[in-house]
PDB file of C-alpha atoms in Angstrom:
ATOM      1  CA  TRP I   1     115.836 -17.488-149.647  1.00 97.00           C
ATOM      2  CA  THR I   2     114.264 -20.904-150.246  1.00 97.00           C
ATOM      3  CA  PHE I   3     115.873 -24.154-149.254  1.00 97.00           C
ATOM      4  CA  ASN I   4     116.197 -27.156-151.414  1.00 96.00           C
ATOM      5  CA  THR I   5     116.179 -30.502-149.614  1.00 93.00           C
ATOM      6  CA  THR I   6     117.347 -32.401-152.836  1.00 93.00           C
ATOM      7  CA  ILE I   7     120.569 -30.324-153.139  1.00 96.00           C
ATOM      8  CA  HIS I   8     120.850 -29.514-149.349  1.00 96.00           C
ATOM      9  CA  GLY I   9     121.368 -26.068-150.481  1.00 98.00           C
ATOM     10  CA  ALA I  10     119.634 -22.771-150.799  1.00 98.00           C
ATOM     11  CA  VAL I  11     118.016 -20.605-153.692  1.00 98.00           C
ATOM     12  CA  ILE I  12     118.510 -16.784-152.778  1.00 98.00           C
ATOM     13  CA  TYR I  13     116.295 -14.420-154.835  1.00 98.00           C
ATOM     14  CA  PHE I  14     117.145 -10.958-155.812  1.00 98.00           C
ATOM     15  CA  ASP I  15     114.704  -8.179-156.642  1.00 98.00           C
ATOM     16  CA  PRO I  16     111.654 -10.884-155.954  1.00 97.00           C
ATOM     17  CA  GLY I  17     108.360  -9.840-157.822  1.00 97.00           C
ATOM     18  CA  THR I  18     109.993  -7.652-160.259  1.00 98.00           C
ATOM     19  CA  GLU I  19     111.063  -7.916-163.795  1.00 98.00           C
ATOM     20  CA  ALA I  20     114.613  -7.688-162.586  1.00 99.00           C
ATOM     21  CA  GLN I  21     114.133 -10.706-160.351  1.00 99.00           C
ATOM     22  CA  THR I  22     117.128 -13.140-160.375  1.00 99.00           C
ATOM     23  CA  ALA I  23     118.095 -16.210-158.409  1.00 98.00           C
ATOM     24  CA  GLU I  24     121.347 -17.800-157.277  1.00 98.00           C
ATOM     25  CA  VAL I  25     121.669 -21.435-156.081  1.00 99.00           C
ATOM     26  CA  ARG I  26     124.172 -21.793-153.409  1.00 98.00           C
ATOM     27  CA  VAL I  27     125.424 -25.304-151.931  1.00 98.00           C
ATOM     28  CA  ASP I  28     127.910 -25.664-149.178  1.00 97.00           C
ATOM     29  CA  ALA I  29     130.569 -28.345-149.812  1.00 94.00           C
ATOM     30  CA  TYR I  30     129.348 -29.575-146.261  1.00 94.00           C
ATOM     31  CA  GLY I  31     125.724 -29.057-146.722  1.00 95.00           C
ATOM     32  CA  GLU I  32     124.889 -32.854-146.496  1.00 94.00           C
ATOM     33  CA  HIS I  33     125.594 -32.588-143.053  1.00 94.00           C
ATOM     34  CA  PHE I  34     125.053 -28.771-141.825  1.00 96.00           C
ATOM     35  CA  MET I  35     121.846 -28.301-144.262  1.00 97.00           C
ATOM     36  CA  ALA I  36     120.751 -32.018-144.683  1.00 96.00           C
ATOM     37  CA  PHE I  37     117.094 -31.984-145.330  1.00 96.00           C
ATOM     38  CA  VAL I  38     116.171 -28.469-144.131  1.00 98.00           C
ATOM     39  CA  SER I  39     112.790 -28.519-142.653  1.00 97.00           C
ATOM     40  CA  SER I  40     112.692 -24.714-141.185  1.00 97.00           C
ATOM     41  CA  VAL I  41     114.653 -21.705-140.878  1.00 98.00           C
ATOM     42  CA  ALA I  42     114.734 -18.614-138.702  1.00 98.00           C
ATOM     43  CA  PHE I  43     116.777 -15.298-139.553  1.00 98.00           C
ATOM     44  CA  ALA I  44     117.979 -13.346-136.704  1.00 97.00           C
ATOM     45  CA  ASP I  45     118.602  -9.601-136.478  1.00 96.00           C
ATOM     46  CA  ASN I  46     122.262  -9.941-136.597  1.00 97.00           C
ATOM     47  CA  GLY I  47     123.059 -11.070-139.924  1.00 97.00           C
ATOM     48  CA  ASN I  48     122.838 -14.557-139.218  1.00 98.00           C
ATOM     49  CA  PHE I  49     120.299 -17.185-139.628  1.00 98.00           C
ATOM     50  CA  ALA I  50     119.685 -20.678-138.353  1.00 98.00           C
ATOM     51  CA  THR I  51     118.263 -23.823-139.907  1.00 98.00           C
ATOM     52  CA  CYS I  52     116.694 -27.149-138.677  1.00 98.00           C
ATOM     53  CA  GLN I  53     117.502 -30.330-140.518  1.00 97.00           C
ATOM     54  CA  GLU I  54     114.913 -33.272-140.709  1.00 97.00           C
ATOM     55  CA  SER I  55     117.814 -35.626-140.392  1.00 97.00           C
ATOM     56  CA  ARG I  56     119.371 -38.324-138.150  1.00 97.00           C
ATOM     57  CA  ASP I  57     122.797 -37.706-139.564  1.00 95.00           C
ATOM     58  CA  GLU I  58     123.176 -39.998-142.371  1.00 92.00           C
ATOM     59  CA  TRP I  59     126.114 -38.237-143.717  1.00 87.00           C
ATOM     60  CA  ASN I  60     129.085 -36.734-142.339  1.00 79.00           C
ATOM     61  CA  VAL I  61     132.134 -36.365-144.840  1.00 76.00           C
ATOM     62  CA  GLY I  62     130.580 -39.231-146.509  1.00 82.00           C
ATOM     63  CA  PRO I  63     127.603 -41.695-146.142  1.00 89.00           C
ATOM     64  CA  GLN I  64     127.244 -43.229-142.936  1.00 92.00           C
ATOM     65  CA  ALA I  65     124.752 -45.267-140.352  1.00 95.00           C
ATOM     66  CA  PRO I  66     122.532 -42.708-138.570  1.00 95.00           C
ATOM     67  CA  ASP I  67     124.055 -41.308-135.497  1.00 96.00           C
ATOM     68  CA  ASP I  68     121.467 -38.747-134.487  1.00 96.00           C
ATOM     69  CA  PHE I  69     124.334 -36.049-134.204  1.00 95.00           C
ATOM     70  CA  MET I  70     122.197 -33.466-135.444  1.00 96.00           C
ATOM     71  CA  GLY I  71     120.934 -29.997-134.412  1.00 96.00           C
ATOM     72  CA  PRO I  72     120.335 -26.414-135.540  1.00 98.00           C
ATOM     73  CA  THR I  73     122.994 -25.091-137.696  1.00 98.00           C
ATOM     74  CA  LEU I  74     123.925 -21.295-137.451  1.00 98.00           C
ATOM     75  CA  TRP I  75     124.739 -19.411-140.785  1.00 99.00           C
ATOM     76  CA  SER I  76     125.832 -15.973-141.971  1.00 98.00           C
ATOM     77  CA  ALA I  77     123.370 -14.495-144.458  1.00 98.00           C
ATOM     78  CA  ASP I  78     126.542 -12.502-145.795  1.00 98.00           C
ATOM     79  CA  LEU I  79     126.499 -13.337-149.407  1.00 98.00           C
ATOM     80  CA  ASP I  80     130.548 -13.202-149.281  1.00 98.00           C
ATOM     81  CA  VAL I  81     130.497 -15.892-146.554  1.00 98.00           C
ATOM     82  CA  PHE I  82     127.499 -18.304-146.928  1.00 99.00           C
ATOM     83  CA  ALA I  83     128.610 -21.330-149.221  1.00 98.00           C
ATOM     84  CA  MET I  84     131.607 -19.312-150.387  1.00 98.00           C
ATOM     85  CA  VAL I  85     134.218 -19.819-147.710  1.00 96.00           C
ATOM     86  CA  GLY I  86     135.611 -23.226-146.315  1.00 95.00           C
ATOM     87  CA  GLN I  87     134.713 -24.964-149.505  1.00 95.00           C
ATOM     88  CA  ALA I  88     137.670 -27.384-149.695  1.00 91.00           C
ATOM     89  CA  PHE I  89     136.788 -30.937-149.507  1.00 82.00           C
ATOM     90  CA  PRO I  90     137.763 -33.213-147.829  1.00 79.00           C
ATOM     91  CA  PRO I  91     137.605 -31.215-144.591  1.00 73.00           C
ATOM     92  CA  GLY I  92     140.685 -29.372-143.467  1.00 76.00           C
ATOM     93  CA  ALA I  93     140.719 -26.535-140.960  1.00 77.00           C
ATOM     94  CA  GLN I  94     137.395 -25.307-142.213  1.00 88.00           C
ATOM     95  CA  GLU I  95     134.134 -27.437-142.689  1.00 92.00           C
ATOM     96  CA  GLY I  96     132.250 -25.340-144.846  1.00 95.00           C
ATOM     97  CA  SER I  97     130.537 -21.844-144.070  1.00 98.00           C
ATOM     98  CA  HIS I  98     128.450 -22.865-141.315  1.00 97.00           C
ATOM     99  CA  LEU I  99     129.264 -20.470-138.097  1.00 98.00           C
ATOM    100  CA  ASP I 100     128.107 -23.240-135.311  1.00 97.00           C
ATOM    101  CA  MET I 101     126.011 -26.395-134.730  1.00 96.00           C
ATOM    102  CA  LEU I 102     124.497 -27.874-131.508  1.00 96.00           C
ATOM    103  CA  HIS I 103     123.812 -31.380-131.840  1.00 94.00           C
ATOM    104  CA  GLN I 104     120.771 -32.478-129.596  1.00 95.00           C
ATOM    105  CA  SER I 105     117.782 -32.344-132.019  1.00 96.00           C
ATOM    106  CA  PRO I 106     117.910 -35.064-134.732  1.00 98.00           C
ATOM    107  CA  LEU I 107     114.786 -34.839-136.999  1.00 98.00           C
ATOM    108  CA  CYS I 108     114.520 -31.072-136.036  1.00 97.00           C
ATOM    109  CA  MET I 109     111.238 -29.874-137.134  1.00 96.00           C
ATOM    110  CA  GLY I 110     110.512 -26.326-136.357  1.00 96.00           C
ATOM    111  CA  ILE I 111     113.023 -23.184-135.222  1.00 98.00           C
ATOM    112  CA  ALA I 112     112.239 -19.787-133.974  1.00 98.00           C
ATOM    113  CA  HIS I 113     114.867 -16.969-133.203  1.00 99.00           C
ATOM    114  CA  GLU I 114     114.967 -15.474-129.747  1.00 98.00           C
ATOM    115  CA  GLN I 115     117.707 -12.970-129.506  1.00 98.00           C
ATOM    116  CA  GLY I 116     121.341 -12.945-130.448  1.00 97.00           C
ATOM    117  CA  ASN I 117     122.548 -16.332-131.502  1.00 97.00           C
ATOM    118  CA  ALA I 118     119.511 -17.936-129.426  1.00 98.00           C
ATOM    119  CA  PHE I 119     117.072 -20.122-131.027  1.00 98.00           C
ATOM    120  CA  TRP I 120     114.213 -22.331-130.043  1.00 98.00           C
ATOM    121  CA  ALA I 121     113.969 -25.707-132.019  1.00 98.00           C
ATOM    122  CA  ILE I 122     111.911 -28.881-132.030  1.00 97.00           C
ATOM    123  CA  ASP I 123     113.614 -32.140-131.386  1.00 97.00           C
ATOM    124  CA  GLY I 124     111.517 -34.496-133.674  1.00 97.00           C
ATOM    125  CA  LEU I 125     112.962 -37.814-132.546  1.00 97.00           C
ATOM    126  CA  ALA I 126     112.445 -37.214-128.711  1.00 97.00           C
ATOM    127  CA  GLY I 127     109.266 -34.893-128.908  1.00 96.00           C
ATOM    128  CA  ASP I 128     110.983 -32.283-126.846  1.00 96.00           C
ATOM    129  CA  VAL I 129     111.312 -28.403-127.170  1.00 98.00           C
ATOM    130  CA  LEU I 130     114.777 -26.880-126.568  1.00 98.00           C
ATOM    131  CA  ARG I 131     116.436 -23.612-126.491  1.00 98.00           C
ATOM    132  CA  TYR I 132     119.948 -23.292-128.139  1.00 98.00           C
ATOM    133  CA  ASP I 133     122.328 -20.410-127.468  1.00 98.00           C
ATOM    134  CA  CYS I 134     125.527 -20.625-129.731  1.00 96.00           C
ATOM    135  CA  VAL I 135     126.612 -17.511-127.818  1.00 96.00           C
ATOM    136  CA  ASN I 136     129.599 -16.625-129.982  1.00 94.00           C
ATOM    137  CA  ASP I 137     129.945 -18.525-133.237  1.00 93.00           C
ATOM    138  CA  HIS I 138     133.088 -20.235-133.885  1.00 93.00           C
ATOM    139  CA  GLY I 139     133.558 -18.554-137.266  1.00 94.00           C
ATOM    140  CA  PRO I 140     132.957 -19.936-140.721  1.00 96.00           C
ATOM    141  CA  GLY I 141     133.921 -23.823-140.888  1.00 94.00           C
ATOM    142  CA  GLY I 142     134.954 -24.209-137.216  1.00 92.00           C
ATOM    143  CA  GLY I 143     134.219 -26.870-134.756  1.00 87.00           C
ATOM    144  CA  ASP I 144     134.441 -25.321-131.324  1.00 88.00           C
ATOM    145  CA  HIS I 145     130.963 -25.690-129.639  1.00 86.00           C
ATOM    146  CA  SER I 146     132.139 -25.241-126.019  1.00 88.00           C
ATOM    147  CA  ASP I 147     130.489 -22.037-125.288  1.00 93.00           C
ATOM    148  CA  GLY I 148     126.850 -23.441-126.636  1.00 95.00           C
ATOM    149  CA  VAL I 149     124.181 -23.511-124.121  1.00 97.00           C
ATOM    150  CA  ILE I 150     121.413 -26.143-124.675  1.00 98.00           C
ATOM    151  CA  ARG I 151     118.268 -26.397-122.519  1.00 98.00           C
ATOM    152  CA  ARG I 152     115.732 -29.113-123.118  1.00 98.00           C
ATOM    153  CA  TYR I 153     112.073 -28.780-121.965  1.00 97.00           C
ATOM    154  CA  MET I 154     110.650 -32.250-121.555  1.00 93.00           C
ATOM    155  CA  ASP I 155     107.301 -30.860-120.112  1.00 94.00           C
ATOM    156  CA  VAL I 156     106.356 -29.753-123.580  1.00 91.00           C
ATOM    157  CA  THR I 157     106.164 -32.512-125.909  1.00 92.00           C
ATOM    158  CA  VAL I 158     105.667 -32.450-129.782  1.00 95.00           C
ATOM    159  CA  THR I 159     104.653 -35.228-131.915  1.00 96.00           C
ATOM    160  CA  ARG I 160     106.658 -35.258-135.254  1.00 96.00           C
ATOM    161  CA  GLU I 161     104.892 -35.890-138.642  1.00 96.00           C
ATOM    162  CA  ALA I 162     107.435 -36.851-141.196  1.00 95.00           C
ATOM    163  CA  ASN I 163     107.993 -34.061-143.945  1.00 94.00           C
ATOM    164  CA  ILE I 164     105.426 -31.593-142.089  1.00 94.00           C
ATOM    165  CA  VAL I 165     106.990 -28.790-140.149  1.00 91.00           C
ATOM    166  CA  SER I 166     105.899 -28.228-136.572  1.00 91.00           C
ATOM    167  CA  HIS I 167     106.813 -24.401-136.762  1.00 90.00           C
ATOM    168  CA  MET I 168     107.248 -22.015-134.008  1.00 96.00           C
ATOM    169  CA  GLU I 169     107.324 -18.610-133.477  1.00 98.00           C
ATOM    170  CA  TYR I 170     108.931 -16.633-130.566  1.00 98.00           C
ATOM    171  CA  ASP I 171     106.932 -13.133-129.762  1.00 98.00           C
ATOM    172  CA  HIS I 172     109.623 -10.779-128.622  1.00 97.00           C
ATOM    173  CA  ALA I 173     106.856  -8.415-127.064  1.00 98.00           C
ATOM    174  CA  THR I 174     105.328 -10.965-124.580  1.00 98.00           C
ATOM    175  CA  GLY I 175     108.392 -13.515-124.571  1.00 97.00           C
ATOM    176  CA  MET I 176     105.749 -16.484-125.454  1.00 98.00           C
ATOM    177  CA  LEU I 177     106.754 -19.348-127.701  1.00 98.00           C
ATOM    178  CA  TYR I 178     104.160 -20.364-130.153  1.00 98.00           C
ATOM    179  CA  ILE I 179     104.275 -24.073-131.222  1.00 97.00           C
ATOM    180  CA  ALA I 180     102.477 -25.739-134.102  1.00 95.00           C
ATOM    181  CA  ASP I 181     102.252 -29.304-132.959  1.00 94.00           C
ATOM    182  CA  THR I 182     101.301 -30.927-136.405  1.00 92.00           C
ATOM    183  CA  GLY I 183     101.477 -34.572-135.252  1.00 90.00           C
ATOM    184  CA  GLY I 184      99.367 -34.057-132.139  1.00 83.00           C
TER     185      GLY I 184
END
């Protein structure tokens, strides 16, 4: 999988590195919000993945003034779901195929998977590190975020450098979180 910030979508490769290699472009109908300028991605072991967006929410069902209502988006890696369900526009009962989104990290510049639907992310606007847990996703295109848990760690600061990922990696064996502070 690669992510294209120009189209707010993904390119999925099949049989990579072989003569049979093919690729498919997928763009969720609501990608301009839920996948706006993807800076980083982390795949979970449960068939989901999360993206961080280097965005201040300049689009939400249409262009708008930035309101910083952004954060990691949870997606299904199931190709029958990702950018396939909930694609009607304008919005109705479903807003695309995203599984969940918690909104506390505008200009999100790095993400790492911990466990289940829990991820660590960098709030590039405030320079803080956060732990997000979507707990139970709301299903494709839903909007109930009430079970989400967000913890902000303000004693760890990261300096955002525009267009350069400050990535992170969670070591499951030790419980350590490693952060690349590219602006500091």
